[in-house]
PDB file of C-alpha atoms in Angstrom:
ATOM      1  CA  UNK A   9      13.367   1.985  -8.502  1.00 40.00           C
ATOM      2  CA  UNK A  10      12.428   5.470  -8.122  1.00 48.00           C
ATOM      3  CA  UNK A  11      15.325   8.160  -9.419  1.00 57.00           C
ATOM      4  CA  UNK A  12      16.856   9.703  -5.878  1.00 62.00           C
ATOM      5  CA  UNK A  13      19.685  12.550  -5.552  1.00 65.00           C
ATOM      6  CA  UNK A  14      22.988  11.255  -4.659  1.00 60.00           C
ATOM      7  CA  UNK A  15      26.288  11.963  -3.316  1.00 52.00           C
ATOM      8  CA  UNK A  16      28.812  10.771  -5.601  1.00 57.00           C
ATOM      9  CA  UNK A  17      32.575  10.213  -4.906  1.00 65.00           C
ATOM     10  CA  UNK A  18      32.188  10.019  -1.648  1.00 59.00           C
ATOM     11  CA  UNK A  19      35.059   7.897   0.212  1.00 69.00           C
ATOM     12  CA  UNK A  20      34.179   8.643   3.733  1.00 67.00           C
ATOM     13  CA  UNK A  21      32.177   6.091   5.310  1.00 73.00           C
ATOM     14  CA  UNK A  22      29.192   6.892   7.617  1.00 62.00           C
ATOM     15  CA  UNK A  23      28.924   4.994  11.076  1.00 71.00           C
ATOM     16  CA  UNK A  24      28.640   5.039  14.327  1.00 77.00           C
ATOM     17  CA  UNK A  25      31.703   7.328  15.909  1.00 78.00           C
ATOM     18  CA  UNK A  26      32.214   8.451  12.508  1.00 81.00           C
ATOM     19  CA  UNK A  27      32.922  11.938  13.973  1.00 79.00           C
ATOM     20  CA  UNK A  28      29.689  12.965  12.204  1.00 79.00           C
ATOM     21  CA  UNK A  29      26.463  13.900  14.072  1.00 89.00           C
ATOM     22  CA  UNK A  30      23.540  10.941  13.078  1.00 93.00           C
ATOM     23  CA  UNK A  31      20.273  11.762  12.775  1.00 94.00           C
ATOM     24  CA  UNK A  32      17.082   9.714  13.095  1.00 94.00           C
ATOM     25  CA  UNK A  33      14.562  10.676   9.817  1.00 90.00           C
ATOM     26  CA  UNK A  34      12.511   8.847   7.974  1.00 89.00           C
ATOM     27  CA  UNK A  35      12.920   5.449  10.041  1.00 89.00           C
ATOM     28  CA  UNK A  36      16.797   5.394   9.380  1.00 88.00           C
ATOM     29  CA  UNK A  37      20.389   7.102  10.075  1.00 90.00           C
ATOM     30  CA  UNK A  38      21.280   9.965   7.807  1.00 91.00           C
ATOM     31  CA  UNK A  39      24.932  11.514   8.877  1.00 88.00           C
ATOM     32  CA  UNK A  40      25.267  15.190   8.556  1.00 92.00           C
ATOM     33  CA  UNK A  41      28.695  16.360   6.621  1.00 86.00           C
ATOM     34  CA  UNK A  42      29.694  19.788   5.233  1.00 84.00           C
ATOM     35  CA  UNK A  43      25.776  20.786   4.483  1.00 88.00           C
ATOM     36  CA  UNK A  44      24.713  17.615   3.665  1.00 87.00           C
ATOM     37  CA  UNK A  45      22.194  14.711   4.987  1.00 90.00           C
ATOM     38  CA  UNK A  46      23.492  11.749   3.715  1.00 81.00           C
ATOM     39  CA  UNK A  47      22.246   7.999   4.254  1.00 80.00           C
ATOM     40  CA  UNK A  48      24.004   5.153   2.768  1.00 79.00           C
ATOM     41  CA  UNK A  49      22.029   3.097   0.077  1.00 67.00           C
ATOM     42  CA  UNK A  50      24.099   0.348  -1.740  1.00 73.00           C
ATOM     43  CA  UNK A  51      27.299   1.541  -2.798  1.00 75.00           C
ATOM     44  CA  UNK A  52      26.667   5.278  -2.363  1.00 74.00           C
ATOM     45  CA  UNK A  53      25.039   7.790  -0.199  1.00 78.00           C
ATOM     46  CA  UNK A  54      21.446   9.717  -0.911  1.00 82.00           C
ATOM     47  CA  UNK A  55      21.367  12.957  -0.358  1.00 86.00           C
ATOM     48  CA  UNK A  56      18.224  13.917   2.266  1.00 90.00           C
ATOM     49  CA  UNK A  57      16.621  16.790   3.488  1.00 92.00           C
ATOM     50  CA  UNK A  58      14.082  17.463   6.238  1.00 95.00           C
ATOM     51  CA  UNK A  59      10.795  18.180   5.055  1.00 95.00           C
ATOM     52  CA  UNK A  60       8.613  20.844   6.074  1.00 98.00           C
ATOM     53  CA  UNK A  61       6.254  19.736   8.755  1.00 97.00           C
ATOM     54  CA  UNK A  62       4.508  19.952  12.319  1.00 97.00           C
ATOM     55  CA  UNK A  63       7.694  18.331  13.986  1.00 96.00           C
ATOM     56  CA  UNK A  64      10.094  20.665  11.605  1.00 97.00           C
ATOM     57  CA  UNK A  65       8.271  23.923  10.942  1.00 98.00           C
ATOM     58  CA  UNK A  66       9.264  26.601   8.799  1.00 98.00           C
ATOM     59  CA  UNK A  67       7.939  29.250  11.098  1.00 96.00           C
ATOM     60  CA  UNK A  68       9.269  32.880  12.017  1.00 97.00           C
ATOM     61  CA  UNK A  69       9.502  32.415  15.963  1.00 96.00           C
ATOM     62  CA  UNK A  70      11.426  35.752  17.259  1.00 93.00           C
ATOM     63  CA  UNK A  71      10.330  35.027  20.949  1.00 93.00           C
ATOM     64  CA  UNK A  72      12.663  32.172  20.866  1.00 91.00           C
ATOM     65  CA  UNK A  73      15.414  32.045  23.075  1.00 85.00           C
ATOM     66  CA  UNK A  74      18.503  29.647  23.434  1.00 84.00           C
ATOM     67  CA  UNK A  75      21.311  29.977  25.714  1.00 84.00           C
ATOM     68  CA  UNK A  76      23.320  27.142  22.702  1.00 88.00           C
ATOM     69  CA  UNK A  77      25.231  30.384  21.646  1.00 90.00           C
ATOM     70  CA  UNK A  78      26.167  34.107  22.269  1.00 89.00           C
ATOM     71  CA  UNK A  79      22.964  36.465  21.252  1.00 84.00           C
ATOM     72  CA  UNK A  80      25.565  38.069  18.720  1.00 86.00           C
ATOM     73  CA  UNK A  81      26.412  34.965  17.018  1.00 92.00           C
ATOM     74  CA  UNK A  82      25.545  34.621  13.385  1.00 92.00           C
ATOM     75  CA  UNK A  83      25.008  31.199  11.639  1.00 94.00           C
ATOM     76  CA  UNK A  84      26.887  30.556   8.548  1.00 93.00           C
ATOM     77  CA  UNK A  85      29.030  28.117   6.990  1.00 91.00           C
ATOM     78  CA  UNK A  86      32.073  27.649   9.212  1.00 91.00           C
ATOM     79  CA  UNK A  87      30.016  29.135  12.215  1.00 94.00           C
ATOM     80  CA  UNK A  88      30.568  25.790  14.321  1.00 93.00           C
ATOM     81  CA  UNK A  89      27.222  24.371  13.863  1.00 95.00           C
ATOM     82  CA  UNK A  90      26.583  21.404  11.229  1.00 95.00           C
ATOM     83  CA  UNK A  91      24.283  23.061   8.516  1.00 95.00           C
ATOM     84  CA  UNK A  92      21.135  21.261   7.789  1.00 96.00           C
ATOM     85  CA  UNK A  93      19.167  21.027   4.449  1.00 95.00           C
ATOM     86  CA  UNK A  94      15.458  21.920   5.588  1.00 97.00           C
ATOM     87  CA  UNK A  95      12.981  22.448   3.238  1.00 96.00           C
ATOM     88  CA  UNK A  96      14.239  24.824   0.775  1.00 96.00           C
ATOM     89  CA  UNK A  97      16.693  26.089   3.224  1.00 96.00           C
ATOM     90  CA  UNK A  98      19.141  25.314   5.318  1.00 96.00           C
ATOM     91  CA  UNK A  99      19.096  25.566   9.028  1.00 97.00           C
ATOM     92  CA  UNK A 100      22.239  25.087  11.601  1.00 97.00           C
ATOM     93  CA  UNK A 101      21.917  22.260  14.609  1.00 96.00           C
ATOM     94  CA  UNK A 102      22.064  24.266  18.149  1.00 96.00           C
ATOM     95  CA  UNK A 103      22.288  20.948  20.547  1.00 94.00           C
ATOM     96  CA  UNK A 104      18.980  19.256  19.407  1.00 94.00           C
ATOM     97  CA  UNK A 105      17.456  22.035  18.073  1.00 96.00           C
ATOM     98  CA  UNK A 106      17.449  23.666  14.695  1.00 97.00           C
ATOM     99  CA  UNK A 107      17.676  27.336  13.743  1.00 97.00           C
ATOM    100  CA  UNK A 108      17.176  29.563  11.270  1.00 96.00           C
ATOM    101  CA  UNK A 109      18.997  32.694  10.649  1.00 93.00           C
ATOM    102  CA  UNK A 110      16.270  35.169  10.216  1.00 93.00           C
ATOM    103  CA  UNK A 111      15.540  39.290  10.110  1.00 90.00           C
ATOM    104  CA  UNK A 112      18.236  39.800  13.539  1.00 87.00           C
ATOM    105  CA  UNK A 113      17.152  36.415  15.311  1.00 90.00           C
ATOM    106  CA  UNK A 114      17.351  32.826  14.785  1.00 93.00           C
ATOM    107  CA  UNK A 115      13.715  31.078  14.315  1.00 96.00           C
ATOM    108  CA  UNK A 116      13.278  27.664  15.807  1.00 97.00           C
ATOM    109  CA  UNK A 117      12.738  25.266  13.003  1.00 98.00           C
ATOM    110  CA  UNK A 118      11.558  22.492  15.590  1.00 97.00           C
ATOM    111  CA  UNK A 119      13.995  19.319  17.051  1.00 97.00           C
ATOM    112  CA  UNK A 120      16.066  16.447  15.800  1.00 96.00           C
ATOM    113  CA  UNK A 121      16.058  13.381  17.342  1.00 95.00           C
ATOM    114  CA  UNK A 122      19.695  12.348  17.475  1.00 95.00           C
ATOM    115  CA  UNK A 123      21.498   9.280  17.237  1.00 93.00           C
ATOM    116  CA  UNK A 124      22.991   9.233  20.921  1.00 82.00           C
TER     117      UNK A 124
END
Protein backbone atom coordinates (compact mmCIF):
# COMPACT_ATOMS: atom_id res chain seq x y z
CA UNK A 1 0.00 0.00 0.00
CA UNK A 2 1.47 3.17 -0.98
CA UNK A 3 2.14 5.78 2.19
CA UNK A 4 -0.80 8.67 1.70
CA UNK A 5 -1.33 11.95 3.97
CA UNK A 6 -4.11 11.67 6.34
CA UNK A 7 -6.48 13.40 8.48
CA UNK A 8 -6.33 12.02 11.82
CA UNK A 9 -8.89 12.45 14.68
CA UNK A 10 -11.36 13.27 12.67
CA UNK A 11 -15.01 12.47 14.16
CA UNK A 12 -17.09 14.16 11.60
CA UNK A 13 -18.36 11.94 9.06
CA UNK A 14 -18.45 12.87 5.32
CA UNK A 15 -21.78 12.21 3.30
CA UNK A 16 -24.20 13.27 1.38
CA UNK A 17 -26.05 16.49 3.21
CA UNK A 18 -23.17 16.50 5.40
CA UNK A 19 -23.34 20.34 5.28
CA UNK A 20 -20.01 20.09 3.43
CA UNK A 21 -19.59 20.96 -0.29
CA UNK A 22 -18.53 17.34 -2.31
CA UNK A 23 -16.42 17.38 -4.95
CA UNK A 24 -15.93 14.98 -7.87
CA UNK A 25 -11.76 14.31 -8.33
CA UNK A 26 -10.02 11.62 -9.16
CA UNK A 27 -13.15 9.24 -9.89
CA UNK A 28 -14.50 9.71 -6.23
CA UNK A 29 -16.11 12.20 -3.49
CA UNK A 30 -13.65 14.27 -1.54
CA UNK A 31 -15.65 16.75 1.05
CA UNK A 32 -14.16 20.11 1.53
CA UNK A 33 -13.82 21.20 5.47
CA UNK A 34 -11.89 24.10 7.06
CA UNK A 35 -9.04 24.03 4.10
CA UNK A 36 -9.10 20.63 3.58
CA UNK A 37 -10.05 17.90 0.72
CA UNK A 38 -10.79 14.99 2.47
CA UNK A 39 -12.05 11.46 1.10
CA UNK A 40 -12.80 8.67 3.35
CA UNK A 41 -10.51 5.51 3.02
CA UNK A 42 -11.10 2.76 5.72
CA UNK A 43 -11.34 4.12 9.01
CA UNK A 44 -9.96 7.60 8.27
CA UNK A 45 -9.94 10.33 5.78
CA UNK A 46 -6.92 11.19 3.08
CA UNK A 47 -6.09 14.36 2.75
CA UNK A 48 -6.30 15.51 -1.29
CA UNK A 49 -5.41 18.27 -3.27
CA UNK A 50 -6.11 19.31 -6.86
CA UNK A 51 -3.33 18.96 -9.06
CA UNK A 52 -2.08 21.34 -11.44
CA UNK A 53 -3.50 20.75 -14.85
CA UNK A 54 -5.40 21.80 -18.18
CA UNK A 55 -8.86 21.46 -16.31
CA UNK A 56 -7.24 23.28 -13.02
CA UNK A 57 -4.60 25.73 -14.22
CA UNK A 58 -2.36 27.69 -12.24
CA UNK A 59 -2.53 30.64 -14.54
CA UNK A 60 -2.51 34.56 -13.85
CA UNK A 61 -5.93 35.47 -15.68
CA UNK A 62 -6.60 39.35 -14.67
CA UNK A 63 -9.27 39.69 -17.52
CA UNK A 64 -11.41 37.47 -15.49
CA UNK A 65 -14.52 38.61 -14.27
CA UNK A 66 -17.20 37.09 -11.82
CA UNK A 67 -20.22 38.69 -10.59
CA UNK A 68 -19.87 35.45 -7.33
CA UNK A 69 -18.71 38.47 -5.13
CA UNK A 70 -18.24 42.29 -4.62
CA UNK A 71 -15.00 43.53 -6.83
CA UNK A 72 -13.63 44.67 -3.28
CA UNK A 73 -13.87 41.40 -1.70
CA UNK A 74 -10.71 39.72 -0.58
CA UNK A 75 -10.38 35.87 -0.17
CA UNK A 76 -9.07 34.62 3.03
CA UNK A 77 -9.79 32.26 5.65
CA UNK A 78 -13.18 33.14 7.11
CA UNK A 79 -14.01 35.11 3.82
CA UNK A 80 -17.22 32.82 3.18
CA UNK A 81 -15.79 30.72 0.54
CA UNK A 82 -14.54 26.98 1.32
CA UNK A 83 -10.66 27.18 0.76
CA UNK A 84 -9.26 24.68 -1.58
CA UNK A 85 -5.77 22.98 -1.55
CA UNK A 86 -4.56 23.48 -5.31
CA UNK A 87 -1.31 22.72 -6.23
CA UNK A 88 0.94 24.34 -3.86
CA UNK A 89 -1.69 26.79 -3.01
CA UNK A 90 -4.81 27.23 -1.99
CA UNK A 91 -7.63 28.68 -3.94
CA UNK A 92 -11.35 29.68 -2.57
CA UNK A 93 -14.65 28.00 -4.41
CA UNK A 94 -16.76 31.05 -6.09
CA UNK A 95 -20.03 28.82 -7.15
CA UNK A 96 -18.19 26.25 -9.42
CA UNK A 97 -15.35 28.09 -10.02
CA UNK A 98 -12.05 28.48 -8.28
CA UNK A 99 -10.01 31.60 -7.57
CA UNK A 100 -6.96 32.75 -6.71
CA UNK A 101 -6.15 35.79 -4.80
CA UNK A 102 -3.56 37.41 -6.90
CA UNK A 103 -1.56 41.05 -7.45
CA UNK A 104 -5.37 43.17 -6.89
CA UNK A 105 -7.54 40.41 -8.76
CA UNK A 106 -8.59 36.96 -8.34
CA UNK A 107 -7.14 34.50 -11.23
CA UNK A 108 -9.42 31.75 -12.40
CA UNK A 109 -7.85 28.50 -11.43
CA UNK A 110 -10.39 26.57 -13.80
CA UNK A 111 -13.92 24.58 -12.48
CA UNK A 112 -15.02 21.91 -10.08
CA UNK A 113 -17.40 19.58 -10.90
CA UNK A 114 -19.64 19.36 -7.86
CA UNK A 115 -21.48 16.79 -6.21
CA UNK A 116 -25.13 18.25 -6.83
Amino acid sequence: MADHETHDEHPHRHGAGCGHVGVHHDGHVDYLHDGHLHHSHADHYDEHRLDVSGANPADCTPEHQCNGHAPEHTHGPGCGHPAVPHGDHVDYLVGDHLHHPHGGHCDHHGRLNLVR
